[in-house]
Coordinates of C-alpha atoms in Angstrom, one line a residue:
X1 CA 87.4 83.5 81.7
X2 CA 86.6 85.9 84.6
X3 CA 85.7 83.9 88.0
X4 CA 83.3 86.1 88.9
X5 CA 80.7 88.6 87.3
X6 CA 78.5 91.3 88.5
X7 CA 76.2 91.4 86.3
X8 CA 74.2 94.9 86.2
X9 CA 75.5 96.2 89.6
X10 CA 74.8 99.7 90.4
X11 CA 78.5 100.8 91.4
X12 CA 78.9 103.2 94.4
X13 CA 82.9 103.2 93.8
X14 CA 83.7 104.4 97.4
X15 CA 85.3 108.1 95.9
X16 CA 82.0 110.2 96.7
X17 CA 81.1 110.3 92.8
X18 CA 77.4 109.3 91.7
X19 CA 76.4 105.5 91.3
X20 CA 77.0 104.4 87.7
X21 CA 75.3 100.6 86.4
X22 CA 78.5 98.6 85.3
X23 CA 79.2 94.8 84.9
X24 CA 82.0 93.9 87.5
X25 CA 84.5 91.0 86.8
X26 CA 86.9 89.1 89.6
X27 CA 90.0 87.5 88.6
X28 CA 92.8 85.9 90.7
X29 CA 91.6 88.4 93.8
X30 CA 91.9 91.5 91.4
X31 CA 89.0 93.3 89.8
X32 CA 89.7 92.8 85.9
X33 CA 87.1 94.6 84.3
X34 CA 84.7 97.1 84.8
X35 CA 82.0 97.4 82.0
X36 CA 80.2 100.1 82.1
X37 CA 76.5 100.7 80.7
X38 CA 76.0 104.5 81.7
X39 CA 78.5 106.8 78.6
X40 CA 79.1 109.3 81.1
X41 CA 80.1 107.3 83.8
X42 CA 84.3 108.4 85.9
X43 CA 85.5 104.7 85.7
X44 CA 88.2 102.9 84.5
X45 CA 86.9 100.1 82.4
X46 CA 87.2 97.4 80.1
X47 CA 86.4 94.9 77.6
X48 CA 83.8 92.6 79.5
X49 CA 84.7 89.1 79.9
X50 CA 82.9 86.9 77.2
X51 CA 82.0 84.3 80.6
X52 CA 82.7 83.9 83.9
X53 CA 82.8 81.1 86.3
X54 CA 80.1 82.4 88.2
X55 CA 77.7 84.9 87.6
X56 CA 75.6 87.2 90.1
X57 CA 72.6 89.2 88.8
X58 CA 72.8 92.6 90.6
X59 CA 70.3 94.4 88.9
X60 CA 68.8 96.8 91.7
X61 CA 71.8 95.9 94.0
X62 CA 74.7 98.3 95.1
X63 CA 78.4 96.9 94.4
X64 CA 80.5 98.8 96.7
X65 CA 84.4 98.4 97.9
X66 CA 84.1 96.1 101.3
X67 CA 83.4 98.2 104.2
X68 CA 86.8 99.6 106.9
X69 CA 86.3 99.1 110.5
X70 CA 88.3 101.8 111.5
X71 CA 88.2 101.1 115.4
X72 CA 87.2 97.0 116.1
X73 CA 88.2 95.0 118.8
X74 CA 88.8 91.6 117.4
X75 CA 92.2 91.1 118.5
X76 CA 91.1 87.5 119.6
X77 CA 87.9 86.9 118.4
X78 CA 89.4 87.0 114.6
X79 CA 91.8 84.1 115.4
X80 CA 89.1 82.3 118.0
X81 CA 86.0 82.8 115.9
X82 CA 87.5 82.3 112.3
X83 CA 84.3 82.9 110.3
X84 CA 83.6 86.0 111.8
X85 CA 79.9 86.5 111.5
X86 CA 79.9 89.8 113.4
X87 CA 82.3 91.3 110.6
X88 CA 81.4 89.5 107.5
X89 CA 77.8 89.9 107.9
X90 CA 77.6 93.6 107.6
X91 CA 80.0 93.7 104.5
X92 CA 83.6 94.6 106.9
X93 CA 86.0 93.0 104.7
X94 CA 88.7 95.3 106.7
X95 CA 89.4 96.2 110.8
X96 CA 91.8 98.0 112.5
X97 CA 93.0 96.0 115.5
X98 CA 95.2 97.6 118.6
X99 CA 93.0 100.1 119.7
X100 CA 92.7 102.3 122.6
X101 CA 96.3 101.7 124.1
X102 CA 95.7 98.0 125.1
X103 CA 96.3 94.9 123.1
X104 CA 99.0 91.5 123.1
X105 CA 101.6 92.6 121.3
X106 CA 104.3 93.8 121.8
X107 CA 104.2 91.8 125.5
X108 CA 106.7 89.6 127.2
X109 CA 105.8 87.0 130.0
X110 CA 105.0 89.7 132.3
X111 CA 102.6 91.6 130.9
X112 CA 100.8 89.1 128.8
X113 CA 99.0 87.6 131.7
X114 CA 97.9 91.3 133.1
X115 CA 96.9 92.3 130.1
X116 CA 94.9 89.4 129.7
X117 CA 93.0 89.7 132.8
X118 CA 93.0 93.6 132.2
X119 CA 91.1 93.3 129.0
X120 CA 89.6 90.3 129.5
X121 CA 86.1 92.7 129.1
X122 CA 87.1 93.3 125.7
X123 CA 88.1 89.7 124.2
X124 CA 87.7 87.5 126.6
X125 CA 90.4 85.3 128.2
X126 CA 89.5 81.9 126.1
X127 CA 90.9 78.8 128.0
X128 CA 93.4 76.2 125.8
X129 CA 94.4 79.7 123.6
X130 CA 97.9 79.5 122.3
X131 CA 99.6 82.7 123.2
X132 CA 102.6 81.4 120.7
X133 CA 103.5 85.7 119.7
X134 CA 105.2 88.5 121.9
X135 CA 105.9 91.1 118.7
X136 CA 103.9 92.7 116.5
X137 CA 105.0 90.9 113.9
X138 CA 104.5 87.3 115.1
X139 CA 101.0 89.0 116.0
X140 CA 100.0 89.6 112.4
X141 CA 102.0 86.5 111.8
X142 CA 99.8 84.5 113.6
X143 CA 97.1 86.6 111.5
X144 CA 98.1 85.2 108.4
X145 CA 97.3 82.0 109.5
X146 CA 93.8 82.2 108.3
X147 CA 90.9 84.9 109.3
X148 CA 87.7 85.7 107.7
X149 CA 88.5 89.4 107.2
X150 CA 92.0 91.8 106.8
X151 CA 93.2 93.2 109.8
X152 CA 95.5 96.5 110.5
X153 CA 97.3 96.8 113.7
X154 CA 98.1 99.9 116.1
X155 CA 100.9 99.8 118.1
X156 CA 99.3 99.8 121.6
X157 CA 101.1 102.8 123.7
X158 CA 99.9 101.3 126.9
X159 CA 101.5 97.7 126.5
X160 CA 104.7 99.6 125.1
X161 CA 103.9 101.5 128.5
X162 CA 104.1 98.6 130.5
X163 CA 107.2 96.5 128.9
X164 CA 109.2 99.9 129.6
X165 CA 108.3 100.6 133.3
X166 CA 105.3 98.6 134.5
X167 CA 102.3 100.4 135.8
X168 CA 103.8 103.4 137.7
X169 CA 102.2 106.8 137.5
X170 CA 105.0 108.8 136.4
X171 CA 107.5 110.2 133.7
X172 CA 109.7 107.9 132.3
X173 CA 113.2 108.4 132.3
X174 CA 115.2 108.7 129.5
X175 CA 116.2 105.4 128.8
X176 CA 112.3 104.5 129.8
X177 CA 111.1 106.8 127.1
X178 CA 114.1 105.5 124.7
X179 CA 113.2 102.3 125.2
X180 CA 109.3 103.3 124.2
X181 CA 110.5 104.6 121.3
X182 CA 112.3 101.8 119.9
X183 CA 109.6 99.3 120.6
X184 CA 107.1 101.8 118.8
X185 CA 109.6 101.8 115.9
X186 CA 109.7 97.8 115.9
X187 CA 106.0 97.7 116.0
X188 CA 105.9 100.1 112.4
X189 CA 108.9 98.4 111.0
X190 CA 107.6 94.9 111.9
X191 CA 103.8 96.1 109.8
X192 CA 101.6 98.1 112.3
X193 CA 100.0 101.1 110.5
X194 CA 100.2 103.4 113.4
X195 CA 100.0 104.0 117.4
X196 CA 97.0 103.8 119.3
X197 CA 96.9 105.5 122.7
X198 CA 94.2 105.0 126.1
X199 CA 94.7 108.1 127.7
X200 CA 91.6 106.8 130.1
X201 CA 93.3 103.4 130.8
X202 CA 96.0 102.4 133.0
X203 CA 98.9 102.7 132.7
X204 CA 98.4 105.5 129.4
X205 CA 96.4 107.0 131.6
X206 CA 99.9 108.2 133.1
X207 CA 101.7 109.6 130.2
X208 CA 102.1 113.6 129.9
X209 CA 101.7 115.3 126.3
X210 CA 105.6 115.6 126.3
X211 CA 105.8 111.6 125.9
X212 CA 103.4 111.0 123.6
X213 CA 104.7 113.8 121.0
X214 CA 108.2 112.4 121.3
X215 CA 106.3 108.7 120.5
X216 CA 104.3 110.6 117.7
X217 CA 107.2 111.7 116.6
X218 CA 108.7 108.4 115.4
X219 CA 105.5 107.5 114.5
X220 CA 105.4 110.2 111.9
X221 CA 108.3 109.2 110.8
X222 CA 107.6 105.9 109.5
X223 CA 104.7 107.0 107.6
X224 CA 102.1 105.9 110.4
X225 CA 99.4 107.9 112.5
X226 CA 98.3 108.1 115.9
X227 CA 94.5 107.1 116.9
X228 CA 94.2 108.6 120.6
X229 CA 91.6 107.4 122.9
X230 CA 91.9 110.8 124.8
X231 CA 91.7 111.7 128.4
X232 CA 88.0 112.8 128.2
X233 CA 84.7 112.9 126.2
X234 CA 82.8 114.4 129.1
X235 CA 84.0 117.5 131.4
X236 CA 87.0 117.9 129.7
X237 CA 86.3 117.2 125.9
X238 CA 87.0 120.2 124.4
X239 CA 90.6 120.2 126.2
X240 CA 91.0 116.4 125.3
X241 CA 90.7 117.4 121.7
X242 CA 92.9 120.0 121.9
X243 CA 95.4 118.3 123.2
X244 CA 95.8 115.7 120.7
X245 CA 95.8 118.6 118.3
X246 CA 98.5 120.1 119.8
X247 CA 100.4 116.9 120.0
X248 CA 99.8 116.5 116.0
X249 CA 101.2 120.0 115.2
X250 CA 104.5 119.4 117.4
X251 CA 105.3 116.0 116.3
X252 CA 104.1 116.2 112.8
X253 CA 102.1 113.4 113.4
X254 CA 98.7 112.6 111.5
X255 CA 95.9 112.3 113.4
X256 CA 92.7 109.7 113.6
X257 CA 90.4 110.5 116.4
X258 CA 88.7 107.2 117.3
X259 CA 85.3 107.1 118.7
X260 CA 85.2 110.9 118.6
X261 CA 82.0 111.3 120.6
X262 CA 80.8 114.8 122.7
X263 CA 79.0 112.7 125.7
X264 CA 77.1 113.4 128.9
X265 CA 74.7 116.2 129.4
X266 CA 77.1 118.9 129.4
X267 CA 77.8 118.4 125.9
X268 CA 74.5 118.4 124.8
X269 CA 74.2 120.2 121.4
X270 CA 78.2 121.3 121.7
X271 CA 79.4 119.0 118.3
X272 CA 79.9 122.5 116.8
X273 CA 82.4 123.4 119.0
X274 CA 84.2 120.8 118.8
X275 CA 84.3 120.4 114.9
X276 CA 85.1 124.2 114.6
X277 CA 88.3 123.1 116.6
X278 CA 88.8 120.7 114.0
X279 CA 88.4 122.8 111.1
X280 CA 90.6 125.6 112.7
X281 CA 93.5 122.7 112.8
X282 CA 92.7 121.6 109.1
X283 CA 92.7 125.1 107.9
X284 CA 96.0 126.0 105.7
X285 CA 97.7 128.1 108.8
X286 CA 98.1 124.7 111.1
X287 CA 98.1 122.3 108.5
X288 CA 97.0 119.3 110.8
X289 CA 96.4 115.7 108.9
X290 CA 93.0 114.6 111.1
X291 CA 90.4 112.4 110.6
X292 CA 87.9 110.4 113.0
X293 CA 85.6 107.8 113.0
X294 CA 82.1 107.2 115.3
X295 CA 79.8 104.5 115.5
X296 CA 75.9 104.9 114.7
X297 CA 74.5 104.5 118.6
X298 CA 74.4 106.8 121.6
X299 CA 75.7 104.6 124.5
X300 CA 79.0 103.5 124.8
X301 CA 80.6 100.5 125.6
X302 CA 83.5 99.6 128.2
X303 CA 84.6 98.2 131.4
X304 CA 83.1 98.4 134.8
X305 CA 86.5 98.9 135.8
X306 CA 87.4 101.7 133.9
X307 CA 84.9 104.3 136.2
X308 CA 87.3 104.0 138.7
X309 CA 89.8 106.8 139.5
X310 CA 93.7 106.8 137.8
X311 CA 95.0 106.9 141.1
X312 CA 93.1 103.5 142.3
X313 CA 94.8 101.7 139.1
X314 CA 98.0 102.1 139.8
X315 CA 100.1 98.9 139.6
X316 CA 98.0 96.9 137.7
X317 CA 94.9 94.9 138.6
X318 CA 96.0 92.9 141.9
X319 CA 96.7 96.3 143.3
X320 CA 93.1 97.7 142.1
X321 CA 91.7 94.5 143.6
X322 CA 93.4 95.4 147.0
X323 CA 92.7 99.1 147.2
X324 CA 88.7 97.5 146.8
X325 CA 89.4 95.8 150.0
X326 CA 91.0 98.7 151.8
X327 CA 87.9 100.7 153.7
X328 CA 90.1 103.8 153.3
X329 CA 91.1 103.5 149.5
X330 CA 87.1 102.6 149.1
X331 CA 85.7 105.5 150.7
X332 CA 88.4 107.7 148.7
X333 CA 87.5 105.9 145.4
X334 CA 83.8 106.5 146.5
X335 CA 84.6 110.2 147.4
X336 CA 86.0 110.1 143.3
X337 CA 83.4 108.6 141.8
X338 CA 80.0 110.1 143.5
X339 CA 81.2 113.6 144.5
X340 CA 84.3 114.5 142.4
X341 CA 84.0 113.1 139.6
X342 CA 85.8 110.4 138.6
X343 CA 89.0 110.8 136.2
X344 CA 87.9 107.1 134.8
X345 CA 84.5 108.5 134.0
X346 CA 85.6 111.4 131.9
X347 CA 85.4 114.1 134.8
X348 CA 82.1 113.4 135.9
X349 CA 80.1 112.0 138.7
X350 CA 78.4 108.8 137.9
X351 CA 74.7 108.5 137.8
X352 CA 74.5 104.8 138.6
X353 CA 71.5 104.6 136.2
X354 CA 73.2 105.1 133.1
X355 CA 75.6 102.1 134.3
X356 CA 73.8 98.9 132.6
X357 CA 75.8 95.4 132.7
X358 CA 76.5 93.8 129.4
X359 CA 78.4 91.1 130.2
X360 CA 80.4 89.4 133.0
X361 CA 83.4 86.8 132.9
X362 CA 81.9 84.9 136.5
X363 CA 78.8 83.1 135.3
X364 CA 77.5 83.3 138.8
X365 CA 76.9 86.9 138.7
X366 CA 74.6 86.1 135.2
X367 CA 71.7 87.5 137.0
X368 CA 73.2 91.3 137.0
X369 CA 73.2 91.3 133.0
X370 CA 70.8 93.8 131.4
X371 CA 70.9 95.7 135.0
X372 CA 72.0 99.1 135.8
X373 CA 73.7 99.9 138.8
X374 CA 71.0 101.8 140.5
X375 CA 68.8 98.7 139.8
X376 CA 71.4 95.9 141.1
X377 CA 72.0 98.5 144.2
X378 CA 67.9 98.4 145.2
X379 CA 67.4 95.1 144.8
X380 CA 70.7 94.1 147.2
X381 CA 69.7 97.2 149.5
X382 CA 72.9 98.4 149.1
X383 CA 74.7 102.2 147.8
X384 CA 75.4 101.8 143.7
X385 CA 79.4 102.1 145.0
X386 CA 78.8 99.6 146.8
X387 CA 76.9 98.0 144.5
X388 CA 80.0 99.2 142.1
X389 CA 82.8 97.8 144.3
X390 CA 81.4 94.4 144.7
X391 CA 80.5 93.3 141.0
X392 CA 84.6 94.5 140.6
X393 CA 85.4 92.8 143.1
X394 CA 83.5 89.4 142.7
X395 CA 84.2 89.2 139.2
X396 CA 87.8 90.4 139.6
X397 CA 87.6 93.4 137.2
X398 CA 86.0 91.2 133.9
X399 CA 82.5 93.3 134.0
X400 CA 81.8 95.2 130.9
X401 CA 79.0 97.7 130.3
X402 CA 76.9 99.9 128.2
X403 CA 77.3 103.7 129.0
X404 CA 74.2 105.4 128.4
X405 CA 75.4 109.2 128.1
X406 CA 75.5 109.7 124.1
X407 CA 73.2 112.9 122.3
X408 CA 71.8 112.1 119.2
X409 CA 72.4 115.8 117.8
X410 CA 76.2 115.6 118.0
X411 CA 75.7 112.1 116.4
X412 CA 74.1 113.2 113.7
X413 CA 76.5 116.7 113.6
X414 CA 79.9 114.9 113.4
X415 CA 79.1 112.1 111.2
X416 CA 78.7 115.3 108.8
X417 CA 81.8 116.3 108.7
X418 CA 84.4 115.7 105.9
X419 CA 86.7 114.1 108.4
X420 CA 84.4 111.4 109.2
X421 CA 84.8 107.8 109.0
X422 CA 82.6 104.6 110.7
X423 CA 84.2 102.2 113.4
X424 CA 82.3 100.0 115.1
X425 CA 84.2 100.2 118.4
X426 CA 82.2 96.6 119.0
X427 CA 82.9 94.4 121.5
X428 CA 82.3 90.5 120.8
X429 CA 82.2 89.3 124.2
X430 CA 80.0 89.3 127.1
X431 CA 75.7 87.8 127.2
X432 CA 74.5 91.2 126.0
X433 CA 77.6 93.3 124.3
X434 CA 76.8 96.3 122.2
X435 CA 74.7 95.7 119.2
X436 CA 77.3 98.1 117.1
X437 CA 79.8 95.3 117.1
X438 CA 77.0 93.4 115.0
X439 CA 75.4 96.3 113.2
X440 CA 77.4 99.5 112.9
X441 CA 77.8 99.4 108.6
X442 CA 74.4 98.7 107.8
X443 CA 72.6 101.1 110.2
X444 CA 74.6 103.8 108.7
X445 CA 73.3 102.5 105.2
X446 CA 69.7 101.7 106.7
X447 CA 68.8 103.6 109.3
X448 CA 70.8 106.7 108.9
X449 CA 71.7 107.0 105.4
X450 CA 68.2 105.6 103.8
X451 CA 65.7 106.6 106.4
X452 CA 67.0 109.6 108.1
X453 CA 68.9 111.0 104.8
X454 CA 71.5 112.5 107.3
X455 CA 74.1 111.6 104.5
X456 CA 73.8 110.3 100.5
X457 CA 74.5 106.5 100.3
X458 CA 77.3 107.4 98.1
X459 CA 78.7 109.9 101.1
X460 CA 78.0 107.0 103.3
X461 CA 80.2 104.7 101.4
X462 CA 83.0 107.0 101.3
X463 CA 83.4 107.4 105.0
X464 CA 83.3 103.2 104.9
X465 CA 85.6 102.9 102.2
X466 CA 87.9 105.1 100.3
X467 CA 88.2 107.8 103.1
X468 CA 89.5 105.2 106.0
X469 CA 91.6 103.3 102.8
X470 CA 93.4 107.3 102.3
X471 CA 94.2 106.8 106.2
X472 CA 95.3 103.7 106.2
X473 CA 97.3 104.3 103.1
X474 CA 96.1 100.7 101.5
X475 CA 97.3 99.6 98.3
X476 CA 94.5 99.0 95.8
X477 CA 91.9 99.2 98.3
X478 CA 89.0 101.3 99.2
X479 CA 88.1 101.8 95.6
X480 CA 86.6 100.3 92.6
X481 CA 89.2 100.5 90.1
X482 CA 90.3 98.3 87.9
X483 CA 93.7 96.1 89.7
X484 CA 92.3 97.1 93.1
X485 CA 92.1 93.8 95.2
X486 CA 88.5 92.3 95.1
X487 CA 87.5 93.5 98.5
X488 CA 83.7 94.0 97.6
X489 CA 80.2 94.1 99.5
X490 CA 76.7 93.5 97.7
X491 CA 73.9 94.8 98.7
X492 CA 69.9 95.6 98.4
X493 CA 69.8 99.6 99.3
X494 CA 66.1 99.2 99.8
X495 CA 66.5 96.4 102.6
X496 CA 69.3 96.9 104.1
X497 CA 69.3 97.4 107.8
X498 CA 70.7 96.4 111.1
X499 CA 68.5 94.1 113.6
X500 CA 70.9 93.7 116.5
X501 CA 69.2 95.5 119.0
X502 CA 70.6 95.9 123.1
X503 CA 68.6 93.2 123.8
X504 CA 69.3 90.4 121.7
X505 CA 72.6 91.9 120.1
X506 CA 74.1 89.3 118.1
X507 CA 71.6 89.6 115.2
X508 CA 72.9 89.7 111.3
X509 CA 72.4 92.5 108.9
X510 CA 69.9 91.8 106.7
X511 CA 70.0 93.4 102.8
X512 CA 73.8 92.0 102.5
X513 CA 73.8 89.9 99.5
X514 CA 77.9 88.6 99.0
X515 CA 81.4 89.8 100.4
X516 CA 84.6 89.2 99.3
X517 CA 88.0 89.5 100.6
X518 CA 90.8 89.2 98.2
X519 CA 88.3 88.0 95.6
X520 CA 87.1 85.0 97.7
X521 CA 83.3 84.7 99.0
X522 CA 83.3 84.7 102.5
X523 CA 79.4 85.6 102.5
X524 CA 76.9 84.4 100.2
X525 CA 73.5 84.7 99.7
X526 CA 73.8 86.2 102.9
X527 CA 75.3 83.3 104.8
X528 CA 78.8 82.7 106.2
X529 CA 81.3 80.6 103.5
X530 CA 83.7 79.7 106.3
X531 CA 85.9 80.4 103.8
X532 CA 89.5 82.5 105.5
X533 CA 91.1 84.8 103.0
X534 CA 91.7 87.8 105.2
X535 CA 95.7 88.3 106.1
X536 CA 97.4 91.1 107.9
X537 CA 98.0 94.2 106.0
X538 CA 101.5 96.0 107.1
X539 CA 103.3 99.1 106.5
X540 CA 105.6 99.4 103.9
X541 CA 107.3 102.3 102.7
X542 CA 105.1 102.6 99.8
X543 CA 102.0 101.9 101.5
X544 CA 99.8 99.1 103.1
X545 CA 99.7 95.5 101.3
X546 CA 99.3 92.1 102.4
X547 CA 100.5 90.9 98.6

């Protein structure tokens, strides 16, 4: 007797194909039979189980494999906040942790506590937290524990970075970059998938395009890929993209472009370009493995801290706090940020109204959430670097924001293209943090897919689901096929939508019926189960399992 039964689902398998009407059975975590009602339908099936423990009715509702977050930032909040409302809720039943250079492991006692306070904007810095991991493997260790959804890991290149030589802005020497390498290899051997890199964050901010292909390199060859946060998605986009092109062809390394965004006016309309340079690296001369992933929303989301120059960063936050308090570093740093154009702000000057706080880690300085700089500036009768300089300095670098410099045309434009996959890029913390962490999947089925019909809801799916899964290289996942772990989201396709908004951003999907991870509810009837099936998913030789 099956466990579970989807009965009349309309299947969207997560391949591209049309939607077929099938009855769906779960078994021990597996999908055991697929019973299908339409003759000409591409599925595997068989016989449908005579009961089932218990049975959905999903006539008028899409089954669908459970959604890939392809760039989340739940390194913490998955073992803090166990039930993970934020994921579960919009049908992730999958996330890709390590991103953008910066995570906890691998660390020693050293660099754990910087990187704490450095990303404390991120994840927070929860009090009473046991910190009981320093590899990558006692990471996802400590992820097998119990958590709502899976979870993937990157090999952070900027903690690898700092175990090898600190926060200094320059080459590594040999045995610096040796040592790099190995502890890239023990991340991959111990289960990562792949390295990230946060070539906009100290201390990766420092590496040259000669280190990171020689990190790439090893990278390649254990069957992982390398997920770049690159130097720029403003002035220097184009030559951002280029280079992590470059470094794919000379280390053999493939390539997953996170957040892979044109921003700022001087972008405006420019997606083309940038996908032409894509397609040109694809094409059968170059031979390039790429893909990408975007979220559904035109602002971004960050640190306070990151805006400032590379140069002011050096040597790890107590430094950047005492450079703030240096009249000559700060009129320098000013110099950088209004006239220049601030490396830490993608090459271009900041307009202090597009700076709006989401969230800060002193509860005294409440009062500047849902501000932009410019406004916080008037009201104090201040500059904005001013303005800037003492929200960093007061709240000792925890300030995150919302980056208001997206275009809706290259939105639109590059989640076209057949390299495309969906990350939410959300962060959990902070009073007001960007609604994509809470809404990313179903405003691309909703809003985008649905309303807009910028892409198919079978397209839409893909790029969720079996796409990200080819990537990852996940066993049995991404995919309804019969065997494939029981990774599954239902939903109502005529409801479905997101309501976070940037005012009250922690708001659940609504249309999402019941997820499963590993064949166990952990939403039903539209409400958290509590239930914690998720493990870590490492690299093997073959592939990417858990089981």
């Amino acid at each position: 007797m099956a466990e579970l039964l989807f009965r009349g689902a309309t299947v969207i398998d997560g391949t591209g194909a049309d939607r077929y009407r099938a009855d769906v059975a779960v078994t021990d975590g597996v999908i055991a039979a697929i019973d299908t009602t339409d003759t000409d339908a591409d599925a595997d099936t068989a016989a449908r189980p005579a009961t089932a423990a218990r049975v959905i009715d999903a006539d008028g509702l899409v089954l669908a494999p459970g959604f890939i977050d392809m760039h989340a930032h739940s390194d913490l909040r998955a073992l803090v906040e166990r039930d993970h409302p934020s994921r579960v809720t919009q049908g992730v039943t999958c996330e890709v942790l390590g991103q953008d250079g910066l995570s906890y492991a691998p660390v020693d006692d050293t660099t754990l506590p910087a990187l704490r306070r450095q990303i404390a904007g991120w994840n927070g810095d929860p009090e009473d937290f046991d910190w009981d991991w320093r590899t990558v493997g006692e990471y996802l260790d400590r992820l097998d524990q119990g958590i709502a959804v899976n979870a993937c890991y990157l090999v952070p290149h900027g903690s690898v970075r700092m175990l090898a030589m600190g926060w200094e802005n320059r080459e590594p020497s040999r045995a610096e970059l040796n040592r790099m390498r190995e502890l890239v290899a023990q991340g991959l051997r111990e289960g990562a998938v792949g390295l990230s890199s946060g070539l906009s964050y100290t201390p990766g901010m420092y590496a040259g395009t000669d280190e990171l292909i020689e990190l790439c390199e090893v990278v390649a060859a254990h069957g992982g890929y390398h997920s770049p946060h690159q130097r720029s998605y403003g002035a220097g986009a184009l030559g951002g993209y280029a280079e992590m092109i470059e470094i794919s062809r000379r280390s053999g390394c493939p390539l997953h472009l996170a957040h892979a965004t044109m921003n700022f006016g001087v972008n405006a309309g420019r997606a083309a370009e940038f996908l032409d340079l894509i397609d040109a690296a694809m094409s059968e001369s170059v031979g390039c493995d790429i893909s990408l992933d975007t979220y559904p929303y035109l602002p971004g989301s960050t640190t306070l801290a990151a805006l400032l120059p590379s140069w002011s960063a050096e040597g790890g936050p107590d430094a950047t706090l005492a450079r703030l308090a240096d009249p000559a570093a700060r009129e320098r740093i000013r110099r950088d940020v209004e006239e220049r154009g601030s490396d830490g702000n993608h090459g271009m000057v900041v307009d202090w109204r597009t700076i709006q706080i989401s969230g800060v880690r002193d509860t005294a300085l409440s009062d500047a959430v849902g501000q932009n700089i410019a406004e916080i500036a008037a009201a104090r009768a201040v500059t904005g670097t001013d303005a800037f300089f003492d929200l960093l300095t007061a709240d000792r670098l925890g300030t995150t924001i919302l980056h208001h410099v997206g275009n809706e045309e290259n939105v639109r434009a590059i989640m076209r293209h057949r390299a495309h996959t969906a990350g939410s890029d959300g962060l959990l913390v902070g009073a007001r943090p960007h609604p994509r962490a809470w809404g990313t999947f179903p405003r691309y089925l909703g809003h985008y897919s649905r309303d807009l019909g910028v892409l198919t809801l079978e397209e839409t799916i893909a790029r969720m689901t079996g796409r990200p899964a080819r990537r990852l290289r996940l066993d049995r996942r991404g995919l309804i096929r019969l065997g494939h772990h029981a990774d599954l989201v239902l939903f109502d396709p005529r409801t479905v939508r997101d309501t976070a908004t940037f005012e009250q951003p922690r708001q659940a999907a609504e249309g999402v019926v019941e997820v499963l991870v590993n064949g166990v509810s952990v939403l039903t009837d539209g409400k958290p189960t509590g239930a914690l099936p998720g493990r870590a998913l490492r690299r093997t030789e073959q592939g990417v399992s858990a089981i």
